[in-house]
CSV table of N, CA and C in Angstrom, one decimal:
chain,number,residue,atom,x,y,z
A,69,GLN,N,57.9,15.2,-37.8
A,69,GLN,CA,58.7,14.3,-37.7
A,69,GLN,C,60.3,14.5,-36.9
A,70,VAL,N,61.0,14.1,-36.2
A,70,VAL,CA,61.6,14.2,-35.1
A,70,VAL,C,62.6,13.3,-36.1
A,71,GLN,N,64.3,13.8,-36.0
A,71,GLN,CA,65.8,12.9,-36.4
A,71,GLN,C,66.3,12.7,-34.8
A,72,LEU,N,66.6,11.7,-34.5
A,72,LEU,CA,67.3,11.7,-33.4
A,72,LEU,C,68.6,11.0,-33.8
A,73,VAL,N,70.1,11.3,-33.3
A,73,VAL,CA,71.7,11.0,-33.3
A,73,VAL,C,72.0,10.8,-32.0
A,74,GLU,N,72.6,9.0,-31.7
A,74,GLU,CA,73.0,9.0,-30.7
A,74,GLU,C,74.1,9.1,-30.8
A,75,SER,N,74.7,9.5,-29.3
A,75,SER,CA,76.7,9.3,-28.8
A,75,SER,C,76.6,8.8,-27.9
A,76,GLY,N,78.3,8.7,-27.9
A,76,GLY,CA,78.9,8.1,-26.5
A,76,GLY,C,79.0,6.4,-26.3
A,77,GLY,N,78.8,6.0,-27.1
A,77,GLY,CA,78.7,4.7,-27.1
A,77,GLY,C,80.8,4.5,-27.6
A,78,GLY,N,81.4,3.5,-27.1
A,78,GLY,CA,82.4,2.9,-27.3
A,78,GLY,C,83.3,2.0,-26.2
A,79,LEU,N,84.8,1.7,-26.1
A,79,LEU,CA,84.5,0.7,-26.2
A,79,LEU,C,85.3,0.6,-24.3
A,80,VAL,N,84.7,-0.3,-23.6
A,80,VAL,CA,84.9,0.0,-22.2
A,80,VAL,C,85.6,-1.6,-21.6
A,81,GLN,N,86.4,-1.6,-20.1
A,81,GLN,CA,86.1,-3.1,-19.4
A,81,GLN,C,85.0,-3.0,-18.7
A,82,SER,N,85.1,-4.4,-18.3
A,82,SER,CA,83.6,-4.7,-17.5
A,82,SER,C,84.1,-4.0,-16.2
A,83,GLY,N,83.0,-3.7,-15.7
A,83,GLY,CA,82.7,-2.9,-14.7
A,83,GLY,C,82.9,-1.3,-14.5
A,84,GLY,N,82.9,-0.9,-15.9
A,84,GLY,CA,83.3,0.8,-15.9
A,84,GLY,C,81.8,1.1,-16.9
A,85,SER,N,82.1,2.2,-17.0
A,85,SER,CA,80.9,3.2,-17.0
A,85,SER,C,80.5,3.9,-18.5
A,86,LEU,N,79.8,4.2,-19.2
A,86,LEU,CA,79.1,5.3,-20.3
A,86,LEU,C,78.3,5.9,-20.3
A,87,ARG,N,78.2,6.6,-21.0
A,87,ARG,CA,76.9,7.6,-21.0
A,87,ARG,C,76.5,8.1,-22.1
A,88,LEU,N,74.7,7.5,-22.5
A,88,LEU,CA,75.1,7.9,-24.1
A,88,LEU,C,74.1,8.9,-23.8
A,89,SER,N,74.0,9.4,-25.4
A,89,SER,CA,73.1,11.0,-25.3
A,89,SER,C,72.3,10.7,-26.9
A,90,CYS,N,71.6,11.5,-26.9
A,90,CYS,CA,70.2,11.0,-28.0
A,90,CYS,C,69.7,12.4,-27.9
A,91,ALA,N,70.1,12.8,-29.6
A,91,ALA,CA,69.9,14.5,-29.4
A,91,ALA,C,68.9,14.7,-30.3
A,92,ALA,N,67.7,14.9,-30.1
A,92,ALA,CA,66.6,15.2,-30.8
A,92,ALA,C,66.5,16.5,-32.0
A,93,SER,N,65.8,16.3,-32.6
A,93,SER,CA,66.0,18.1,-34.3
A,93,SER,C,64.9,18.8,-33.5
A,94,ARG,N,64.0,18.1,-33.1
A,94,ARG,CA,62.8,19.6,-32.8
A,94,ARG,C,61.9,20.0,-31.3
A,95,SER,N,62.0,21.1,-31.3
A,95,SER,CA,61.4,21.4,-30.3
A,95,SER,C,60.4,21.2,-29.4
A,96,THR,N,59.7,20.5,-30.6
A,96,THR,CA,58.7,19.9,-29.7
A,96,THR,C,58.9,18.1,-28.8
A,97,PHE,N,60.6,18.5,-28.1
A,97,PHE,CA,60.7,17.0,-27.6
A,97,PHE,C,59.8,16.5,-26.5
A,98,ASP,N,59.5,18.1,-26.0
A,98,ASP,CA,58.6,17.2,-24.5
A,98,ASP,C,57.5,16.4,-25.1
A,99,THR,N,56.9,16.4,-26.0
A,99,THR,CA,55.6,15.9,-26.4
A,99,THR,C,56.0,14.4,-26.9
A,100,TYR,N,57.0,14.2,-27.0
A,100,TYR,CA,57.8,12.9,-27.0
A,100,TYR,C,58.0,11.9,-26.3
A,101,SER,N,57.5,10.3,-26.0
A,101,SER,CA,57.5,9.1,-25.2
A,101,SER,C,59.2,9.4,-25.6
A,102,MET,N,60.3,8.6,-25.1
A,102,MET,CA,61.4,8.3,-25.8
A,102,MET,C,62.1,6.9,-24.7
A,103,ALA,N,62.7,6.4,-25.6
A,103,ALA,CA,63.4,5.2,-25.0
A,103,ALA,C,64.6,4.4,-25.6
A,104,TRP,N,65.5,3.4,-25.3
A,104,TRP,CA,66.8,3.3,-25.7
A,104,TRP,C,66.4,1.7,-25.7
A,105,PHE,N,66.7,0.5,-27.2
A,105,PHE,CA,66.9,-0.1,-27.3
A,105,PHE,C,68.3,-0.9,-27.7
A,106,ARG,N,68.5,-2.5,-27.9
A,106,ARG,CA,69.9,-2.0,-28.3
A,106,ARG,C,70.0,-4.1,-29.1
A,107,GLN,N,70.3,-3.5,-29.7
A,107,GLN,CA,70.9,-5.5,-30.5
A,107,GLN,C,72.0,-5.9,-30.5
A,108,GLY,N,72.3,-7.2,-29.8
A,108,GLY,CA,73.6,-7.6,-30.0
A,108,GLY,C,74.1,-8.5,-30.6
A,109,PRO,N,75.2,-9.1,-31.3
A,109,PRO,CA,75.5,-9.8,-32.2
A,109,PRO,C,74.5,-11.2,-32.4
A,110,GLY,N,73.8,-11.6,-33.3
A,110,GLY,CA,73.0,-12.4,-33.8
A,110,GLY,C,71.6,-12.8,-33.0
A,111,LYS,N,71.4,-11.2,-32.1
A,111,LYS,CA,70.2,-11.5,-31.6
A,111,LYS,C,69.3,-10.5,-31.9
A,112,GLU,N,68.1,-10.2,-31.5
A,112,GLU,CA,67.0,-9.7,-31.8
A,112,GLU,C,67.0,-8.3,-31.0
A,113,ARG,N,66.6,-6.7,-31.3
A,113,ARG,CA,66.4,-5.6,-30.9
A,113,ARG,C,65.7,-5.7,-29.7
A,114,GLU,N,66.3,-5.5,-28.5
A,114,GLU,CA,65.3,-5.9,-27.3
A,114,GLU,C,64.7,-4.1,-26.5
A,115,SER,N,64.1,-4.3,-26.0
A,115,SER,CA,64.3,-2.6,-25.2
A,115,SER,C,65.3,-3.0,-23.9
A,116,VAL,N,65.4,-1.5,-23.2
A,116,VAL,CA,66.6,-1.5,-22.5
A,116,VAL,C,66.0,0.0,-21.4
A,117,ALA,N,65.0,0.2,-21.5
A,117,ALA,CA,64.5,1.5,-21.4
A,117,ALA,C,63.6,2.3,-21.7
A,118,ALA,N,63.1,2.9,-20.7
A,118,ALA,CA,62.0,4.5,-21.1
A,118,ALA,C,62.0,5.7,-20.5
A,119,VAL,N,61.2,6.5,-20.6
A,119,VAL,CA,61.0,7.6,-19.8
A,119,VAL,C,59.6,8.6,-20.8
A,120,SER,N,58.7,8.8,-19.8
A,120,SER,CA,57.7,9.6,-20.0
A,120,SER,C,58.2,10.9,-20.9
A,121,ARG,N,57.0,11.7,-21.1
A,121,ARG,CA,57.3,13.0,-22.0
A,121,ARG,C,58.5,13.8,-20.8
A,122,GLY,N,57.4,14.0,-20.0
A,122,GLY,CA,57.8,15.0,-19.0
A,122,GLY,C,59.0,14.3,-18.0
A,123,GLY,N,59.4,13.4,-18.4
A,123,GLY,CA,60.7,12.6,-17.0
A,123,GLY,C,60.6,12.4,-16.3
A,124,SER,N,58.9,12.3,-15.6
A,124,SER,CA,59.0,11.9,-14.2
A,124,SER,C,58.7,10.3,-14.0
A,125,ALA,N,58.4,9.6,-14.9
A,125,ALA,CA,58.1,7.6,-14.9
A,125,ALA,C,59.3,7.2,-15.3
A,126,THR,N,59.6,6.5,-15.6
A,126,THR,CA,61.0,5.4,-16.1
A,126,THR,C,60.7,3.9,-15.7
A,127,TYR,N,61.3,3.1,-17.3
A,127,TYR,CA,61.1,1.9,-17.2
A,127,TYR,C,62.0,1.4,-17.0
A,128,TYR,N,62.8,-0.4,-16.7
A,128,TYR,CA,63.9,-0.6,-17.5
A,128,TYR,C,63.4,-2.2,-17.7
A,129,SER,N,64.2,-2.9,-18.2
A,129,SER,CA,64.6,-4.5,-18.6
A,129,SER,C,64.8,-5.0,-17.4
A,130,ASP,N,64.5,-6.3,-17.3
A,130,ASP,CA,65.0,-6.5,-15.9
A,130,ASP,C,67.4,-6.5,-16.1
A,131,SER,N,67.6,-7.1,-17.1
A,131,SER,CA,68.8,-6.8,-17.5
A,131,SER,C,69.5,-5.8,-16.7
A,132,VAL,N,69.3,-4.6,-16.8
A,132,VAL,CA,69.9,-3.7,-16.4
A,132,VAL,C,69.0,-3.0,-15.1
A,133,LYS,N,68.2,-3.4,-14.9
A,133,LYS,CA,67.6,-2.9,-14.0
A,133,LYS,C,68.6,-2.9,-12.4
A,134,GLY,N,68.8,-1.3,-12.1
A,134,GLY,CA,69.8,-1.1,-11.0
A,134,GLY,C,71.7,-0.8,-11.5
A,135,ARG,N,71.3,-1.1,-12.9
A,135,ARG,CA,72.8,-0.1,-13.3
A,135,ARG,C,72.8,0.7,-14.0
A,136,PHE,N,71.5,0.9,-15.2
A,136,PHE,CA,71.4,1.7,-15.8
A,136,PHE,C,70.3,2.7,-15.3
A,137,THR,N,69.8,4.1,-16.0
A,137,THR,CA,69.7,5.1,-15.4
A,137,THR,C,69.3,5.9,-16.7
A,138,ILE,N,68.0,6.0,-16.8
A,138,ILE,CA,67.5,7.0,-18.4
A,138,ILE,C,66.9,8.4,-17.8
A,139,SER,N,67.2,9.4,-18.2
A,139,SER,CA,66.7,10.4,-18.0
A,139,SER,C,66.8,11.3,-19.4
A,140,ARG,N,66.5,12.6,-19.3
A,140,ARG,CA,65.9,13.3,-20.2
A,140,ARG,C,66.0,15.1,-19.7
A,141,ASP,N,66.4,15.8,-20.3
A,141,ASP,CA,66.7,16.9,-20.3
A,141,ASP,C,65.7,17.5,-21.7
A,142,ASN,N,64.6,18.4,-21.3
A,142,ASN,CA,63.6,18.4,-22.6
A,142,ASN,C,64.3,20.0,-23.2
A,143,ALA,N,64.9,20.7,-22.0
A,143,ALA,CA,65.7,21.9,-22.3
A,143,ALA,C,66.5,22.1,-23.7
A,144,LYS,N,67.3,21.0,-23.4
A,144,LYS,CA,68.3,20.0,-24.5
A,144,LYS,C,68.0,19.5,-25.7
A,145,ASN,N,66.8,19.2,-25.6
A,145,ASN,CA,66.3,18.3,-26.6
A,145,ASN,C,67.3,16.8,-26.4
A,146,THR,N,67.1,16.7,-25.3
A,146,THR,CA,68.0,15.4,-25.5
A,146,THR,C,67.6,14.3,-24.6
A,147,VAL,N,67.8,13.2,-24.5
A,147,VAL,CA,67.6,11.6,-23.5
A,147,VAL,C,69.3,11.0,-23.2
A,148,PHE,N,69.3,11.0,-22.0
A,148,PHE,CA,70.3,10.0,-22.0
A,148,PHE,C,70.5,8.6,-21.3
A,149,LEU,N,71.2,7.8,-21.6
A,149,LEU,CA,71.5,6.8,-21.2
A,149,LEU,C,72.6,6.7,-20.1
A,150,GLN,N,72.5,6.8,-18.9
A,150,GLN,CA,73.9,5.8,-17.9
A,150,GLN,C,73.5,4.7,-17.8
A,151,MET,N,75.2,4.5,-18.1
A,151,MET,CA,75.3,2.6,-17.5
A,151,MET,C,76.8,2.3,-17.0
A,152,ASN,N,76.0,2.1,-15.9
A,152,ASN,CA,77.7,1.7,-15.0
A,152,ASN,C,77.5,-0.4,-15.1
A,153,SER,N,78.0,-0.2,-14.2
A,153,SER,CA,78.5,-1.8,-14.1
A,153,SER,C,78.9,-3.0,-15.1
A,154,LEU,N,79.0,-2.1,-16.1
A,154,LEU,CA,78.8,-3.5,-17.9
A,154,LEU,C,79.4,-4.2,-17.6
A,155,LYS,N,78.9,-4.9,-18.4
A,155,LYS,CA,79.1,-6.7,-18.1
A,155,LYS,C,79.3,-7.1,-19.9
A,156,PRO,N,79.9,-8.3,-20.4
A,156,PRO,CA,80.3,-7.9,-21.9
A,156,PRO,C,78.8,-8.8,-22.6
A,157,GLU,N,78.0,-9.1,-21.5
A,157,GLU,CA,76.4,-9.2,-22.3
A,157,GLU,C,76.0,-7.7,-22.8
A,158,ASP,N,76.4,-6.8,-22.5
A,158,ASP,CA,75.9,-5.5,-23.0
A,158,ASP,C,76.4,-5.2,-24.0
A,159,THR,N,77.4,-5.9,-24.7
A,159,THR,CA,77.7,-5.1,-25.7
A,159,THR,C,76.9,-5.2,-27.2
A,160,ALA,N,76.4,-4.3,-27.9
A,160,ALA,CA,75.2,-4.6,-28.6
A,160,ALA,C,75.4,-2.4,-29.2
A,161,VAL,N,74.4,-2.9,-30.2
A,161,VAL,CA,74.6,-1.6,-30.9
A,161,VAL,C,73.6,-0.8,-30.2
A,162,TYR,N,73.2,0.3,-29.7
A,162,TYR,CA,72.5,0.8,-28.7
A,162,TYR,C,71.7,2.1,-29.8
A,163,TYR,N,70.4,2.3,-29.4
A,163,TYR,CA,69.5,2.7,-30.4
A,163,TYR,C,68.0,4.1,-30.0
A,164,CYS,N,68.0,4.6,-30.0
A,164,CYS,CA,67.0,5.8,-29.6
A,164,CYS,C,66.2,5.9,-30.4
A,165,ALA,N,64.8,5.3,-29.7
A,165,ALA,CA,63.6,6.0,-30.3
A,165,ALA,C,62.7,6.6,-29.5
A,166,ALA,N,61.5,7.1,-30.7
A,166,ALA,CA,60.8,8.0,-30.2
A,166,ALA,C,59.3,7.5,-30.2
A,167,ARG,N,58.0,7.9,-29.7
A,167,ARG,CA,57.0,8.4,-30.2
A,167,ARG,C,56.3,9.2,-29.9
A,168,ARG,N,55.8,10.1,-30.4
A,168,ARG,CA,54.7,11.1,-30.2
A,168,ARG,C,53.7,10.8,-29.4
A,169,GLY,N,53.7,11.5,-27.9
A,169,GLY,CA,52.8,11.1,-27.5
A,169,GLY,C,52.8,9.8,-25.9
A,170,ALA,N,52.2,9.5,-25.9
A,170,ALA,CA,52.6,8.5,-24.8
A,170,ALA,C,52.6,7.4,-25.3
A,171,THR,N,52.9,6.0,-24.4
A,171,THR,CA,52.8,4.8,-25.4
A,171,THR,C,53.3,3.6,-24.6
A,172,ASN,N,52.7,2.2,-24.2
A,172,ASN,CA,53.0,1.4,-23.5
A,172,ASN,C,54.9,1.4,-24.0
A,173,TRP,N,55.4,0.4,-23.0
A,173,TRP,CA,56.9,1.2,-23.2
A,173,TRP,C,57.2,-0.3,-23.6
A,174,GLY,N,58.4,-0.8,-23.9
A,174,GLY,CA,59.4,-2.0,-24.0
A,174,GLY,C,59.3,-2.5,-25.6
A,175,ILE,N,57.7,-1.9,-26.3
A,175,ILE,CA,57.5,-3.0,-27.5
A,175,ILE,C,58.1,-2.2,-28.8
A,176,ARG,N,58.9,-3.1,-30.0
A,176,ARG,CA,59.2,-2.1,-31.1
A,176,ARG,C,58.8,-1.3,-31.7
A,177,THR,N,57.4,-1.9,-32.0
A,177,THR,CA,56.6,-1.5,-33.0
A,177,THR,C,55.9,0.1,-32.4
A,178,ASN,N,56.0,-0.2,-31.5
A,178,ASN,CA,55.3,1.3,-30.6
A,178,ASN,C,56.0,2.4,-31.0
A,179,TYR,N,57.5,2.4,-31.3
A,179,TYR,CA,57.9,3.9,-31.8
A,179,TYR,C,58.0,4.3,-33.2
A,180,ASP,N,58.0,5.2,-33.4
A,180,ASP,CA,57.7,5.7,-35.1
A,180,ASP,C,59.7,5.9,-35.5
A,181,TYR,N,59.7,6.4,-34.6
A,181,TYR,CA,61.6,7.3,-34.7
A,181,TYR,C,62.7,6.6,-34.1
A,182,TRP,N,63.9,6.8,-35.0
A,182,TRP,CA,64.7,5.8,-34.8
A,182,TRP,C,65.9,6.6,-35.1
A,183,GLY,N,67.3,6.6,-34.3
A,183,GLY,CA,68.5,6.7,-34.3
A,183,GLY,C,69.2,5.4,-35.2
A,184,GLN,N,70.5,5.8,-35.8
A,184,GLN,CA,71.7,5.5,-36.5
A,184,GLN,C,71.7,4.1,-35.4
A,185,GLY,N,71.9,4.4,-34.1
A,185,GLY,CA,72.6,3.4,-33.6
A,185,GLY,C,74.1,3.8,-33.0
A,186,THR,N,74.3,4.1,-31.8
A,186,THR,CA,76.2,4.2,-31.5
A,186,THR,C,76.0,2.6,-30.5
A,187,GLN,N,77.5,1.9,-30.9
A,187,GLN,CA,78.1,0.6,-30.4
A,187,GLN,C,78.7,1.0,-29.0
A,188,VAL,N,78.0,-0.3,-28.1
A,188,VAL,CA,78.8,0.0,-27.5
A,188,VAL,C,79.5,-1.1,-27.0
A,189,THR,N,81.0,-1.7,-26.6
A,189,THR,CA,81.5,-2.8,-26.6
A,189,THR,C,82.5,-3.3,-25.0
A,190,VAL,N,81.6,-4.0,-24.4
A,190,VAL,CA,82.6,-4.2,-22.9
A,190,VAL,C,83.5,-5.1,-23.0
A,191,SER,N,84.4,-4.9,-23.0
A,191,SER,CA,85.4,-6.6,-22.6
A,191,SER,C,85.4,-6.9,-22.0
A,192,SER,N,85.8,-8.0,-21.3
A,192,SER,CA,86.0,-8.7,-20.0
A,192,SER,C,87.4,-9.1,-19.7
């Protein structure tokens, strides 16, 4: 198993940027597919982005495509989410998720390990 800890959330004005980080506890990090999900007030948890084990393949939801970038540094056991051009509708708790091996992206139940989340609030 792997423990995940998110950081980097905060309050930002519309149009601003934040970079989220997710630190993993194990040195086998490069065997895990990684993803970011988010859950806004009164909403269901939704997929945001995902990255393959080696970092060569990335995926994004339509709502963030062109604004967010997911990446990973396997040497540091860390995955990142760079968020630019933030909008108030991006306000949510953002969660890091992991799945050992390869997986289809964007499906919550495909992921076995979850962080506790970090709050992102975007003011208008």
